[in-house]
Coordinates of C-alpha atoms and ligand atoms in Angstrom, one line a residue:
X281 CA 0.0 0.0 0.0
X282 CA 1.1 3.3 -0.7
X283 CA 2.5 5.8 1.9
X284 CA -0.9 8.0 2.5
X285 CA -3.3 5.8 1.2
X286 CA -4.8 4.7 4.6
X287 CA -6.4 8.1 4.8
X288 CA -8.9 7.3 1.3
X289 CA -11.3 4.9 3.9
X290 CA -14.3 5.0 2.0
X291 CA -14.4 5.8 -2.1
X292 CA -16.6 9.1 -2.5
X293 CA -18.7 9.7 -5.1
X294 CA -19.3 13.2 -6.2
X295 CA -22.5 14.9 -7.3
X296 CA -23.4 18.2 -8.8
X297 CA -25.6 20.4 -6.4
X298 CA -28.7 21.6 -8.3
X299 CA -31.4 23.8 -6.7
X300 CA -30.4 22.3 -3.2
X301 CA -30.4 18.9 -4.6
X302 CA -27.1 16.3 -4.8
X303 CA -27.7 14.7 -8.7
X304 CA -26.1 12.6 -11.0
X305 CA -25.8 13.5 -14.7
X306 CA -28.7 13.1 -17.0
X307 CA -26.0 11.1 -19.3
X308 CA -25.4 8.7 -16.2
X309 CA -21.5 9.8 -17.0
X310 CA -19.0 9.8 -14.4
X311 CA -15.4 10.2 -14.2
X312 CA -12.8 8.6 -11.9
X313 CA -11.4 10.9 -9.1
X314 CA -6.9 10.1 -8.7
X315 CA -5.0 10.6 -5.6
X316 CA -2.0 12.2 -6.8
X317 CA 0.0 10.6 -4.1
X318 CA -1.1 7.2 -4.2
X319 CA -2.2 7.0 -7.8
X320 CA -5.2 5.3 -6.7
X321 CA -9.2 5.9 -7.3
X322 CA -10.7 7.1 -4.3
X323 CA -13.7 7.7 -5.9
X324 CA -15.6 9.2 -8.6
X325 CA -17.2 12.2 -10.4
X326 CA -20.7 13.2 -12.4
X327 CA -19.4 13.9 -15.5
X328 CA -21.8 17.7 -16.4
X329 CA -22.4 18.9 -19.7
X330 CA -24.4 21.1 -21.6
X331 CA -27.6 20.0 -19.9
X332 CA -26.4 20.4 -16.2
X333 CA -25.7 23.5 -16.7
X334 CA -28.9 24.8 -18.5
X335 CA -30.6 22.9 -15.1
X336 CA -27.8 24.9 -12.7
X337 CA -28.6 27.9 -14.3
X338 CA -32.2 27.6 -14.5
X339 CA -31.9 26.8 -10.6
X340 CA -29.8 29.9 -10.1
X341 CA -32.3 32.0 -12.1
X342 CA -35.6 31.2 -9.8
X343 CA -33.8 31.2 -6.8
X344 CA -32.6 34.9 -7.4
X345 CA -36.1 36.0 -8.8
X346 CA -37.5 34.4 -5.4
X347 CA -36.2 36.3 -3.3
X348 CA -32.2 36.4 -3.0
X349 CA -31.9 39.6 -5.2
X350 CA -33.8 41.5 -2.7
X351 CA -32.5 39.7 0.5
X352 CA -31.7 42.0 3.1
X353 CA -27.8 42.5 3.5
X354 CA -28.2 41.7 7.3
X355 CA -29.8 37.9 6.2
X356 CA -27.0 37.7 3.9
X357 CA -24.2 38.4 6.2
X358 CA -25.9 36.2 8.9
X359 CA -25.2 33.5 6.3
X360 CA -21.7 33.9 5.1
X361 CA -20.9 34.0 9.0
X362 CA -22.8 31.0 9.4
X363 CA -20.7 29.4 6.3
X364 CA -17.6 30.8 7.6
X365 CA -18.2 28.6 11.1
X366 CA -19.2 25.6 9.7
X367 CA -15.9 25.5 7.5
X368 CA -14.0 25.8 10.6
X369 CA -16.2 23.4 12.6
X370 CA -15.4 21.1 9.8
X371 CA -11.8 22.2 9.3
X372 CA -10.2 18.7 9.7
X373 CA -12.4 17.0 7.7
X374 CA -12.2 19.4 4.9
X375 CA -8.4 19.7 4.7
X376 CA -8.1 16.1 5.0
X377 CA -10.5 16.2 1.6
X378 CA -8.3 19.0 0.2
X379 CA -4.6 16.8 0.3
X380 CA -6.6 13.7 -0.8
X381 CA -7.8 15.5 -3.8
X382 CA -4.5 18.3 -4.8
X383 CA -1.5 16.0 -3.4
X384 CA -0.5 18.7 -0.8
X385 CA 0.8 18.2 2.9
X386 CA -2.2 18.3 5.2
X387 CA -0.1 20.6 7.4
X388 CA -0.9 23.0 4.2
X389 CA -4.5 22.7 3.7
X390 CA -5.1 22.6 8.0
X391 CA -3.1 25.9 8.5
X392 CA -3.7 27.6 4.8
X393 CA -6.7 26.8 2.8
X394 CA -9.3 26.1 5.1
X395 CA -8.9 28.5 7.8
X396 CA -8.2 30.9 5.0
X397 CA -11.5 30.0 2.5
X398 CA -13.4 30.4 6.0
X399 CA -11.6 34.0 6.4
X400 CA -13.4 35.0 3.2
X401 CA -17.0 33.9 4.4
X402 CA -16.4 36.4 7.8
X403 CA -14.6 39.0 5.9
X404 CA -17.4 39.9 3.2
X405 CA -19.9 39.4 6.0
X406 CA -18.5 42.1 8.2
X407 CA -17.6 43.8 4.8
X408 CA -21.3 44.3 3.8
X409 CA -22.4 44.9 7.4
X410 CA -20.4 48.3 7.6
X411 CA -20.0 49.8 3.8
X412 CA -21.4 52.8 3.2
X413 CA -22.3 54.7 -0.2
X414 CA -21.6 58.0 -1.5
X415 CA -23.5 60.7 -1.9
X416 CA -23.4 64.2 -3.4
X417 CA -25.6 67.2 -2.5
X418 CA -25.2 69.0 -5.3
X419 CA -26.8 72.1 -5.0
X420 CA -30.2 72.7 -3.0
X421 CA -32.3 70.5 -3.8
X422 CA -30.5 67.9 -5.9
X423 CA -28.7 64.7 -4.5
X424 CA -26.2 62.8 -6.3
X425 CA -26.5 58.8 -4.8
X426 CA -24.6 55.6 -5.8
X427 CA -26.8 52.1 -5.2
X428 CA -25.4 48.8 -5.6
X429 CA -27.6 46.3 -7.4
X430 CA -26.7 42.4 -7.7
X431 CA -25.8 41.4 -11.2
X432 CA -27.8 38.4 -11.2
X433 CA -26.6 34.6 -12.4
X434 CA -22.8 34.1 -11.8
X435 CA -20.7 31.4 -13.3
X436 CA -17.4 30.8 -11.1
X437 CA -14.6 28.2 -12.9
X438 CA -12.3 27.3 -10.8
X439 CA -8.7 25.9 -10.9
X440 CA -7.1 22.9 -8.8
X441 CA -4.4 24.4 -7.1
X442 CA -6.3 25.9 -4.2
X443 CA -9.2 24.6 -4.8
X444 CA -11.3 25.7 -1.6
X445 CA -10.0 29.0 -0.9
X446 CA -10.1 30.4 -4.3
X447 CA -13.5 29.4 -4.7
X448 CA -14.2 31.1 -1.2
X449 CA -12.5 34.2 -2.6
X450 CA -14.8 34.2 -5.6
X451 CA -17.8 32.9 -3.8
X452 CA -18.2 35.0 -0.7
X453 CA -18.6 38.4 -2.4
X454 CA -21.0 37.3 -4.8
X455 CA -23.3 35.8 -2.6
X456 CA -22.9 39.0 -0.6
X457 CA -23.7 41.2 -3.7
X458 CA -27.0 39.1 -4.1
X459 CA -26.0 37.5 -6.9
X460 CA -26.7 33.6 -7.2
X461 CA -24.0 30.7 -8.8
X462 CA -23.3 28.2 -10.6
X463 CA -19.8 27.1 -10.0
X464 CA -17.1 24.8 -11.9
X465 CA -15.0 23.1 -9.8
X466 CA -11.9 21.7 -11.6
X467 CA -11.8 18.3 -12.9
X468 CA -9.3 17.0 -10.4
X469 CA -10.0 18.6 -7.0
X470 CA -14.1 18.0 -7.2
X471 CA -14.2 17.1 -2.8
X472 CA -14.1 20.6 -1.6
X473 CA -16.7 22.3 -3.6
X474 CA -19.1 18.8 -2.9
X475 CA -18.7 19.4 0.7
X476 CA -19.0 23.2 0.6
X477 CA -22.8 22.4 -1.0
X478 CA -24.0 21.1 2.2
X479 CA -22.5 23.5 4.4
X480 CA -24.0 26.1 2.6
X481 CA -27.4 24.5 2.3
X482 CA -26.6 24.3 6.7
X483 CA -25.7 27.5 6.9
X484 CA -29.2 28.6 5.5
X485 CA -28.5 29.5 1.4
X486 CA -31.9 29.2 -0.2
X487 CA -32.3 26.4 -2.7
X488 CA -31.0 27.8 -5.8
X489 CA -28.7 30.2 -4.5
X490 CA -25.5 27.9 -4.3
X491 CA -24.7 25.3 -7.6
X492 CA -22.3 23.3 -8.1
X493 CA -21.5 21.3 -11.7
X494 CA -18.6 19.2 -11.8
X495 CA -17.2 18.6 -15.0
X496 CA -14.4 19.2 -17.6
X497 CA -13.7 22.7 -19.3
X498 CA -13.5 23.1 -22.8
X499 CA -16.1 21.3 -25.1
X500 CA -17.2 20.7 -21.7
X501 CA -19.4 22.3 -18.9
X502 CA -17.3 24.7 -18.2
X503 CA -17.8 25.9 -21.8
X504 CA -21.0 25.5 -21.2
X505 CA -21.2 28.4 -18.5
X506 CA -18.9 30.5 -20.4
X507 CA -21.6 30.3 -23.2
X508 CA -24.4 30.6 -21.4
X509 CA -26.9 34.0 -22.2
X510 CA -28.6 33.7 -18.7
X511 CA -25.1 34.0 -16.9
X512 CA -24.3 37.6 -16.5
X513 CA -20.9 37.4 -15.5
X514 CA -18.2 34.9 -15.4
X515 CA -14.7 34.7 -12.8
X516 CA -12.5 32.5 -13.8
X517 CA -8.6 31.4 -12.2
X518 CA -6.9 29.4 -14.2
X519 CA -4.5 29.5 -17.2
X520 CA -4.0 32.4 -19.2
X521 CA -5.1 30.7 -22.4
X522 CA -8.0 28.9 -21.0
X523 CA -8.8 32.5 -20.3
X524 CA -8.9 33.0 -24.1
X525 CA -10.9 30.8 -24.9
X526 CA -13.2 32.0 -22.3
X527 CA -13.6 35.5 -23.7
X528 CA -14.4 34.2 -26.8
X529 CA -17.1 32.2 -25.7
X530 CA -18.5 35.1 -23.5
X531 CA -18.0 37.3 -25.8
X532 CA -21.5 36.4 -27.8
X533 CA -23.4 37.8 -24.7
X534 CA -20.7 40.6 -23.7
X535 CA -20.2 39.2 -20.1
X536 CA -18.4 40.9 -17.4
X537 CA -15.5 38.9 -16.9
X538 CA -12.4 38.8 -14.1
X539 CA -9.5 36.7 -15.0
X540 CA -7.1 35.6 -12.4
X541 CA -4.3 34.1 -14.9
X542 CA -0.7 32.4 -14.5
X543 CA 2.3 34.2 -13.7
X544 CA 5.9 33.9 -14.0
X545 CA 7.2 36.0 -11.1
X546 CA 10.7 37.6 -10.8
X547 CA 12.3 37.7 -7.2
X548 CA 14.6 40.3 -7.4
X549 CA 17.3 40.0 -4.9
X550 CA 20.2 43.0 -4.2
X551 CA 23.4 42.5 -2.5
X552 CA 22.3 44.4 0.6
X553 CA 19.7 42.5 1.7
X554 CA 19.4 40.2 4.6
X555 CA 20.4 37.2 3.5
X556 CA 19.1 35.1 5.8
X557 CA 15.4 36.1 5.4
X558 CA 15.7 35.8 1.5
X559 CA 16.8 32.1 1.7
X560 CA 14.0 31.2 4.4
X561 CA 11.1 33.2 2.1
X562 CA 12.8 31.8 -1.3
X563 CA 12.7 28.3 0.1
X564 CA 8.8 29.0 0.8
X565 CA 8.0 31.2 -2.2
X566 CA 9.5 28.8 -4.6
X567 CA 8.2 25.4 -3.4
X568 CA 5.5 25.8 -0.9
X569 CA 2.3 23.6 -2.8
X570 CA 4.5 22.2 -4.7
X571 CA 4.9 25.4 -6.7
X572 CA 1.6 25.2 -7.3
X573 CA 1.0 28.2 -6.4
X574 CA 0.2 31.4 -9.2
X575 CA 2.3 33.7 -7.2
X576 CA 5.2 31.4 -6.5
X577 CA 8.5 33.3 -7.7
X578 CA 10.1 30.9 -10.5
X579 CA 12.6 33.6 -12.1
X580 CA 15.1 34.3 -9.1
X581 CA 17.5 37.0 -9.9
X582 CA 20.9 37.8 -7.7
X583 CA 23.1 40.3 -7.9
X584 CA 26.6 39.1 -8.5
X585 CA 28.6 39.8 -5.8
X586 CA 26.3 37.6 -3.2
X587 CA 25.1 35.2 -6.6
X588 CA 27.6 31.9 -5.3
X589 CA 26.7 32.4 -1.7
X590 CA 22.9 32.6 -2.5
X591 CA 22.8 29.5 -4.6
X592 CA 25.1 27.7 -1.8
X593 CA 23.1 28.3 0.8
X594 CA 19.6 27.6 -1.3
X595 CA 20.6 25.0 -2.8
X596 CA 21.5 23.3 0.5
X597 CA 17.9 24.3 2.1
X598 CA 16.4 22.7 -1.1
X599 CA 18.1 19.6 -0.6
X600 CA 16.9 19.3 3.1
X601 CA 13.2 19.9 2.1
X602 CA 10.8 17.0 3.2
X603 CA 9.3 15.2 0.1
X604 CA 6.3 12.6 0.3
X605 CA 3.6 11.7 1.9
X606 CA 1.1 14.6 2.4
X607 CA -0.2 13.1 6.0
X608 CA 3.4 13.0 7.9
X609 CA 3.3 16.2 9.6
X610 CA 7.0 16.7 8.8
X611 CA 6.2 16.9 4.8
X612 CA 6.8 20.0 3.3
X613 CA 5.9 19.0 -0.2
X614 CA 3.4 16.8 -1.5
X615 CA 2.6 15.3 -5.1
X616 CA 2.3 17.2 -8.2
X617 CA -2.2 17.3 -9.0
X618 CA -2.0 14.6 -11.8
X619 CA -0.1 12.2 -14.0
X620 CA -0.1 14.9 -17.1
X621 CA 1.3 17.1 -14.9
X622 CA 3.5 15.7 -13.7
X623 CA 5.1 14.7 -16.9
X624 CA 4.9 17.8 -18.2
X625 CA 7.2 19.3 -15.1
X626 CA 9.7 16.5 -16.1
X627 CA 9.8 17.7 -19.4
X628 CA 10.4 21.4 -18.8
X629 CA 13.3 19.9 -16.3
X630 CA 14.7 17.5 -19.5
X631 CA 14.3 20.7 -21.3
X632 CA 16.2 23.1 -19.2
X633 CA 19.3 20.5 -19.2
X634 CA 19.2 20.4 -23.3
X635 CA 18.9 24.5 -23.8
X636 CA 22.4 24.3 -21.3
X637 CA 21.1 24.3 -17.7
X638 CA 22.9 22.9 -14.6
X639 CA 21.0 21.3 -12.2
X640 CA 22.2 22.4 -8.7
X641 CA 19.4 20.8 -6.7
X642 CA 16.4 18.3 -7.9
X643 CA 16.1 17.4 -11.0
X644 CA 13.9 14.4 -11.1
X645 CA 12.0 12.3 -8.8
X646 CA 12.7 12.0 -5.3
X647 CA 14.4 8.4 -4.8
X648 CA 12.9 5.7 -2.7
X649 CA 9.3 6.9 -3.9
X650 CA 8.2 4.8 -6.5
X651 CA 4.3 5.7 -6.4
X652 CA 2.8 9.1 -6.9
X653 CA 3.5 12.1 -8.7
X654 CA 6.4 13.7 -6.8
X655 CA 9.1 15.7 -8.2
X656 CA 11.6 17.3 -6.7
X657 CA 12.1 21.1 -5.6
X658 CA 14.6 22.0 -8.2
X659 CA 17.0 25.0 -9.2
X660 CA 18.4 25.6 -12.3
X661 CA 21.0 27.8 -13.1
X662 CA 23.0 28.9 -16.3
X663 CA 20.3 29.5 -18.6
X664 CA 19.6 32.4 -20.7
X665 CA 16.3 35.0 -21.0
X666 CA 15.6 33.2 -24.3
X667 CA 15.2 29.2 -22.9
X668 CA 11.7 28.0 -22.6
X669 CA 11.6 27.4 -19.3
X670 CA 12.7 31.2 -18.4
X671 CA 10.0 32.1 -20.7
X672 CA 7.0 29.9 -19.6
X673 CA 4.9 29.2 -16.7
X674 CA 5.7 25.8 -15.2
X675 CA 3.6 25.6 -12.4
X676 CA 5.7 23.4 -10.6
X677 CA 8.6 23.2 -7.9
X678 CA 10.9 24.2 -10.2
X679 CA 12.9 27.8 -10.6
X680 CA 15.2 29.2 -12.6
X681 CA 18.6 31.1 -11.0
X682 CA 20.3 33.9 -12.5
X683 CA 22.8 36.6 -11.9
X684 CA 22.6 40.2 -12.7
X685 CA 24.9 43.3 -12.0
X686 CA 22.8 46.5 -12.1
X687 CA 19.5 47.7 -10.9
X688 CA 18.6 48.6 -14.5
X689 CA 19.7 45.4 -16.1
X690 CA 17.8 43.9 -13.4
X691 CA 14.2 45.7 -14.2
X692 CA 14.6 44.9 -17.7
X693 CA 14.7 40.9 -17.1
X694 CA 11.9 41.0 -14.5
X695 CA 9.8 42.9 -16.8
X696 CA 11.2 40.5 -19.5
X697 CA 7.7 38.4 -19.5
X698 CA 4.1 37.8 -21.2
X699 CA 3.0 37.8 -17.2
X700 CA 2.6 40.4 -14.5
X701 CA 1.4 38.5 -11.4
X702 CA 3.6 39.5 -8.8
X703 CA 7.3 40.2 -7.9
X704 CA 9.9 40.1 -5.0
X705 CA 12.2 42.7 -4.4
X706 CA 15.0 42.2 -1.4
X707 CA 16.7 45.4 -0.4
X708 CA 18.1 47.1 2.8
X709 CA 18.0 50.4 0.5
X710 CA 14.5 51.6 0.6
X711 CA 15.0 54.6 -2.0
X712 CA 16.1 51.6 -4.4
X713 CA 13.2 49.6 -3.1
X714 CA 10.7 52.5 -4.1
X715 CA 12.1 53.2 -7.5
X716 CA 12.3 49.1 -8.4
X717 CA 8.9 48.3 -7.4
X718 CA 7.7 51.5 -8.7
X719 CA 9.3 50.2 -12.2
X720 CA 8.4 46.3 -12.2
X721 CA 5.4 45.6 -14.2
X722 CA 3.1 43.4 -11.7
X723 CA -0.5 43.8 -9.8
X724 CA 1.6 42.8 -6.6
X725 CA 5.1 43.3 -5.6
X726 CA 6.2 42.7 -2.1
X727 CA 9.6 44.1 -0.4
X728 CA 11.5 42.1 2.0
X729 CA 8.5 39.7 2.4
X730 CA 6.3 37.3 0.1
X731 CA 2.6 36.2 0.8
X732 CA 1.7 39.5 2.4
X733 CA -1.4 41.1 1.5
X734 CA -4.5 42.8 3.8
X735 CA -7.4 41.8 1.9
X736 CA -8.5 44.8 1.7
X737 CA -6.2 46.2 -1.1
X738 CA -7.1 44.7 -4.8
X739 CA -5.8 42.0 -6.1
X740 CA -4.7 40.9 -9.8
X741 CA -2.5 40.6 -13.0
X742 CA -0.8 43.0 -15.2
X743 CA -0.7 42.0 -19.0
X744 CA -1.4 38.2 -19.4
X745 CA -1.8 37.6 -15.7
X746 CA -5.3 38.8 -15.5
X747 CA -8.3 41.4 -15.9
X748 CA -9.8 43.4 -13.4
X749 CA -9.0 43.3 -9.4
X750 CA -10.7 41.4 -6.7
X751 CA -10.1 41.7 -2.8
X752 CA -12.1 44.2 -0.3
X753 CA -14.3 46.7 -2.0
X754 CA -12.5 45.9 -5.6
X755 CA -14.9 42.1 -5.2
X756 CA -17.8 44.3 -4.4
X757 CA -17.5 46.6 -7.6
X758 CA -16.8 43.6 -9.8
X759 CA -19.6 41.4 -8.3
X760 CA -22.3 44.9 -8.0
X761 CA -24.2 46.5 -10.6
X762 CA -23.5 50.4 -9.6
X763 CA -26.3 53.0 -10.3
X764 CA -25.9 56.4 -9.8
X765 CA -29.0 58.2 -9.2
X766 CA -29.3 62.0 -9.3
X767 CA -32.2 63.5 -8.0
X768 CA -33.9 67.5 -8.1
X769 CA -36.5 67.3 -5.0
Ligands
NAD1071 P1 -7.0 25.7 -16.3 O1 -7.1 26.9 -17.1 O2 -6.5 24.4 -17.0 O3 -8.4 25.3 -15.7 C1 -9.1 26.1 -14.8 C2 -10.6 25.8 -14.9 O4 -11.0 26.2 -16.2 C3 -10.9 24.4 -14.7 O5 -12.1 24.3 -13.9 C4 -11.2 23.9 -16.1 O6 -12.1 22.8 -16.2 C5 -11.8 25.1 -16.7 N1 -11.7 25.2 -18.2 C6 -10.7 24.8 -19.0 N2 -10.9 25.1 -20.3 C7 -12.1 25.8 -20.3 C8 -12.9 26.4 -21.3 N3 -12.5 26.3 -22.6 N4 -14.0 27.0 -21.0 C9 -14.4 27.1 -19.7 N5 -13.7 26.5 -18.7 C10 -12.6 25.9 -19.0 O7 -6.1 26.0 -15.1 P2 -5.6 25.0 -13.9 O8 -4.6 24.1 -14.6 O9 -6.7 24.5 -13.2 O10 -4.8 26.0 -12.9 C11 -3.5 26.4 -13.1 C12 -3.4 27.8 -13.7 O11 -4.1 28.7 -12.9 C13 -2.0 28.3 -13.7 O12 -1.8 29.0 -14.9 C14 -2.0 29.3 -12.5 O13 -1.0 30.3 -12.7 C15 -3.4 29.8 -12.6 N6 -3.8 30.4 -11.4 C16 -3.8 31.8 -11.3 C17 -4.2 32.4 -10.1 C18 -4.3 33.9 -10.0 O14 -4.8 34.4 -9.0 N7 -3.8 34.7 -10.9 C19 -4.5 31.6 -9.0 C20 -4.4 30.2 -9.1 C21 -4.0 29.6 -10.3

């Protein structure tokens, strides 16, 4: 038996959620659901379509003429506080679900996920409960007022990576807003979203309000909801060319549409800056999830006077990192989310070695673990701006080292890119640090830290990283119809 596989017990068989109701496809169809770390089925999927969908939204249609587009903001907030507990009462059993599903240590998905997809439920409750409007008294007797409306049906795609608190992220504001859903979980992490059903049906959603279709993308369901004329708007995460195709097929009914899309992130580091917090955070930023993670940094750029002792003492932390089984609490990186995946990771590595890289840690798969789709965390050094796997988003724990001499040389390779997710600047100079992260062309760019954002400031990609922002009041305008009303009394 597999390390890890004592924690699949029973197989579970997922259903879509329609109009407060678990259902199988109309086709019958169903598709097998993989542990990435033991390679075995632990159970299985509906397989939605076209005709899921037109049901989901249909669902999602009554429920917000019944009633949920003019719920009070109070009943709503009551809710997502309620949905926010429940996650938390159910935190173990839910981030067990999460590393069964993605591959990652449970340490991961008990500290990060869950606690965080439930941080999203309280946060747009307590948002909604104190937000004001504005208002402009013009002159006497006229009053310039702005009203939030919902937009109605909402289609939410989702990706694997983090698989319940992205679609908390997405999901929290647009129930707050009034809007009702029909969401795509991804194909390989379907557990989260099954669970989240109930606990929203518990926590007192109306029938209707919540829907969930399981499925694949294009061709698929998720197509499906792009398409579809009743669904007003559509947030997608995912890849930036599955966000192509998703334009296009919104594009017939002029959607509004928020794209949260891959990244290749620099992380700029200077010769001043404190070492030892750079190889701690680079360890983290570069592996943690796997790599799985869009704002992971995977171009890591050192200036040369500090460029050997950087890669020494990275390297080394590299090499000590825990690989394997996702339930031993001292694992610090799980399995890659699926056998095409995985492959593909090896490829870019096999890659990197042909176009002239050294590999100065990783490489491969980690030895004495013969099931499962681990790789290594791996550093490559010694390649140029123009090799593929500077270029493109691998997704995986692999990143690319390189050395650079001058603050301007430096800008010009971060900004080097297709992407603009985020970046990483290390400095002790903070004039430098203004002027570099004032320059570098990302939605997020941290100084001296990684991971560090109040979620109250917006949220999203530059270029082909993404469209529009999310977080705090930026979820609220994307998620709101805005009116402004003037009125002569
Ligand atoms: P993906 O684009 O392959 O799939 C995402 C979702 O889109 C899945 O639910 C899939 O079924 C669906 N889909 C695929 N094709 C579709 C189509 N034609 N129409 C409608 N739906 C379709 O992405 P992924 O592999 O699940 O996730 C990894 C990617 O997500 C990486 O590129 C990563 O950088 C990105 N990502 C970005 C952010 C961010 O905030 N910017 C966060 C997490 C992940």
């Amino acid at each position: 038996m597999p390390a890890g596989a004592e924690r699949e017990t029973e197989a579970i068989h997922c259903l879509h959620f329609i109009g407060g109701q678990y259902v199988g496809s109309e086709s019958g169809r169903v598709f097998d659901n993989v542990n990435p770390a033991t390679e075995r089925v632990i159970g299985t999927v509906a397989e939605g379509g076209k005709a899921e969908i037109d049901k989901a939204v249909e669902a999602a249609r009554k429920a917000y003429d019944g009633g949920w587009k003019t719920s009070k903001f109070s009943e709503r907030a009551a809710i997502l506080r309620r949905m926010g507990d429940l996650i938390l009462a159910r935190q173990d059993e839910l981030a067990r679900l999460e590393s069964l599903d993605t591959g990652k240590p449970l340490s991961l998905s008990a500290s990060v996920d869950i606690p965080r997809a439930a941080g999203s439920y309280h946060y747009f409750a307590n948002l909604i409960s104190t937000m004001g409007t504005e208002a402009y008294p013009m002159e006497a007797g006229a009053l310039n007022y702005v009203i939030r409306k919902p937009v109605g049906v909402a289609g939410l795609i989702c990706p694997w990576n983090l698989p319940l608190l992205l679609l908390s992220a997405k999901l929290a504001p647009c129930l707050a807003m009034g809007n009702t859903v029909v969401v795509k979980p991804a194909e390989w992490t379907p557990l989260t979203a099954t669970l989240l059903a109930e606990i929203g049906k518990e926590a007192g959603l109306p029938d209707g309000v919540l829907n969930i279709v399981h499925g694949y993308g294009g061709g698929s369901a998720g197509e499906a909801l792009a398409e579809h004329p009743d669904v007003r708007l559509i947030a997608f995460t995912g890849e930036s060319g599955t966000g192509r195709h998703i334009m296009r097929s919104a594009a017939g009914h002029l959607k509004r549409l928020s794209f949260e899309l891959g990244g290749k992130n620099p992380n700029i580091v200077f010769a001043d800056a404190d070492l030892d917090a750079v190889v701690d955070t680079t360890v983290r930023s570069s592996f943690i999830n796997q790599g799985e993670v869009c704002l992971c940094g995977s171009r890591i750029y050192v200036q040369s006077s500090i460029y050997a002792e950087f890669l020494e003492r990275f390297a080394a932390r590299t090499k000590e990192m825990t690989v394997g089984d996702p339930f031993q609490p001292d694992t610090r990186m799980g399995a890659l989310i699926s056998k095409e995946h995985y492959e593909r990771v090896l490829d870019y590595i096999r890659l990197a070695a042909e176009e002239g890289g050294s590999i100065v840690a990783g490489g491969g798969r980690p030895q004495g673990i013969d099931t499962g789709y681990y790789v290594e965390p791996t550093i490559i050094a010694g390649l140029t701006a123009s090799c593929r796997i500077v270029r493109e988003e691998v997704f995986g724990p692999v990143v690319t080292v390189h050395a650079f001499e001058s603050e301007e040389e430096v800008i010009e390779q971060a900004n080097d890119t297709r992407y603009g997710l985020s970046a990483s600047i290390w400095t002790r100079d903070m004039s430098r640090a203004f002027r570099v992260a004032e320059r570098i062309e990302a939605g997020l760019t941290w100084v001296n830290t990684w991971f560090l954002r109040d979620p109250r400031t917006p949220y999203g990609g530059v270029k082909d990283s993404g469209i529009g922002r999310q977080g705090g009041m930026y979820s609220l305008d994307f998620y709101s119809d805005i009116s402004t009303i003037c009125m002569k009394y």
